[in-house]
Amino acid sequence: MPYVHIRVTDEGVTAEHKRLLIEGTTRLLEQVLNKPPASTFVVIEEVPTDNWGVAGETVTALRQREG
């Protein structure tokens, strides 16, 4: 019973994006590991950019500097 946890920042991830991620991840596990889709769980967690850090900074700060 595969369990896949996908974490992304909460920057415009649509319901369609999530549907495609779940569908694609399930298909990949079926193709590569022969895991049945009915027992494959995919969870998508959206994390606020203030709660995601890289190189000692929040993603919020990085995005502000980039933009």
PDB file of C-alpha atoms in Angstrom:
ATOM      1  CA  MET A   1       0.000   0.000   0.000  1.00  0.00           C
ATOM      2  CA  PRO A   2       2.040   2.983  -1.235  1.00  0.00           C
ATOM      3  CA  TYR A   3       1.625   6.320   0.499  1.00  0.00           C
ATOM      4  CA  VAL A   4       3.034   9.382  -1.265  1.00  0.00           C
ATOM      5  CA  HIS A   5       3.133  12.785   0.428  1.00  0.00           C
ATOM      6  CA  ILE A   6       3.704  15.723  -1.921  1.00  0.00           C
ATOM      7  CA  ARG A   7       4.472  19.084  -0.347  1.00  0.00           C
ATOM      8  CA  VAL A   8       4.293  22.259  -2.405  1.00  0.00           C
ATOM      9  CA  THR A   9       4.173  25.930  -1.549  1.00  0.00           C
ATOM     10  CA  ASP A  10       0.716  27.456  -1.703  1.00  0.00           C
ATOM     11  CA  GLU A  11       1.422  29.488  -4.811  1.00  0.00           C
ATOM     12  CA  GLY A  12      -1.342  28.920  -7.318  1.00  0.00           C
ATOM     13  CA  VAL A  13      -1.671  25.148  -7.244  1.00  0.00           C
ATOM     14  CA  THR A  14      -5.073  24.549  -8.830  1.00  0.00           C
ATOM     15  CA  ALA A  15      -7.480  21.670  -8.394  1.00  0.00           C
ATOM     16  CA  GLU A  16      -6.489  20.560 -11.901  1.00  0.00           C
ATOM     17  CA  HIS A  17      -2.782  20.534 -10.954  1.00  0.00           C
ATOM     18  CA  LYS A  18      -3.604  18.392  -7.931  1.00  0.00           C
ATOM     19  CA  ARG A  19      -5.725  16.015  -9.982  1.00  0.00           C
ATOM     20  CA  LEU A  20      -2.871  15.565 -12.462  1.00  0.00           C
ATOM     21  CA  LEU A  21      -0.324  15.009  -9.678  1.00  0.00           C
ATOM     22  CA  ILE A  22      -2.502  12.366  -8.035  1.00  0.00           C
ATOM     23  CA  GLU A  23      -3.267  10.663 -11.339  1.00  0.00           C
ATOM     24  CA  GLY A  24       0.342  10.741 -12.549  1.00  0.00           C
ATOM     25  CA  THR A  25       1.812   9.558  -9.258  1.00  0.00           C
ATOM     26  CA  THR A  26      -0.650   6.678  -9.082  1.00  0.00           C
ATOM     27  CA  ARG A  27       0.095   5.691 -12.684  1.00  0.00           C
ATOM     28  CA  LEU A  28       3.865   5.832 -12.085  1.00  0.00           C
ATOM     29  CA  LEU A  29       3.645   3.530  -9.058  1.00  0.00           C
ATOM     30  CA  GLU A  30       1.530   1.115 -11.065  1.00  0.00           C
ATOM     31  CA  GLN A  31       3.963   1.132 -14.011  1.00  0.00           C
ATOM     32  CA  VAL A  32       7.218   0.987 -12.067  1.00  0.00           C
ATOM     33  CA  LEU A  33       6.321  -1.083  -8.998  1.00  0.00           C
ATOM     34  CA  ASN A  34       3.176  -2.842 -10.226  1.00  0.00           C
ATOM     35  CA  LYS A  35       1.179  -1.331  -7.355  1.00  0.00           C
ATOM     36  CA  PRO A  36      -2.602  -1.411  -7.747  1.00  0.00           C
ATOM     37  CA  PRO A  37      -4.196   2.052  -7.973  1.00  0.00           C
ATOM     38  CA  ALA A  38      -6.903   1.039  -5.483  1.00  0.00           C
ATOM     39  CA  SER A  39      -4.309   0.729  -2.724  1.00  0.00           C
ATOM     40  CA  THR A  40      -2.212   3.800  -3.628  1.00  0.00           C
ATOM     41  CA  PHE A  41      -2.649   6.905  -1.477  1.00  0.00           C
ATOM     42  CA  VAL A  42      -1.425  10.344  -2.575  1.00  0.00           C
ATOM     43  CA  VAL A  43      -1.654  13.341  -0.243  1.00  0.00           C
ATOM     44  CA  ILE A  44      -0.895  16.871  -1.391  1.00  0.00           C
ATOM     45  CA  GLU A  45      -0.048  19.387   1.298  1.00  0.00           C
ATOM     46  CA  GLU A  46       0.156  23.085   0.507  1.00  0.00           C
ATOM     47  CA  VAL A  47       2.585  24.924   2.764  1.00  0.00           C
ATOM     48  CA  PRO A  48       2.484  28.705   3.207  1.00  0.00           C
ATOM     49  CA  THR A  49       5.638  30.336   1.858  1.00  0.00           C
ATOM     50  CA  ASP A  50       6.294  31.826   5.326  1.00  0.00           C
ATOM     51  CA  ASN A  51       6.640  28.241   6.604  1.00  0.00           C
ATOM     52  CA  TRP A  52       9.037  27.011   3.900  1.00  0.00           C
ATOM     53  CA  GLY A  53      12.684  27.968   4.149  1.00  0.00           C
ATOM     54  CA  VAL A  54      15.670  27.567   1.875  1.00  0.00           C
ATOM     55  CA  ALA A  55      19.206  28.874   2.296  1.00  0.00           C
ATOM     56  CA  GLY A  56      18.268  30.464   5.613  1.00  0.00           C
ATOM     57  CA  GLU A  57      15.313  32.466   4.304  1.00  0.00           C
ATOM     58  CA  THR A  58      11.611  31.998   3.877  1.00  0.00           C
ATOM     59  CA  VAL A  59      10.302  31.453   0.394  1.00  0.00           C
ATOM     60  CA  THR A  60       8.199  34.583   0.939  1.00  0.00           C
ATOM     61  CA  ALA A  61      11.379  36.676   1.264  1.00  0.00           C
ATOM     62  CA  LEU A  62      12.961  34.995  -1.746  1.00  0.00           C
ATOM     63  CA  ARG A  63       9.869  35.601  -3.907  1.00  0.00           C
ATOM     64  CA  GLN A  64       9.749  39.273  -2.866  1.00  0.00           C
ATOM     65  CA  ARG A  65      13.364  39.729  -3.902  1.00  0.00           C
ATOM     66  CA  GLU A  66      12.796  37.889  -7.222  1.00  0.00           C
ATOM     67  CA  GLY A  67       9.636  39.806  -8.092  1.00  0.00           C
TER      68      GLY A  67
END
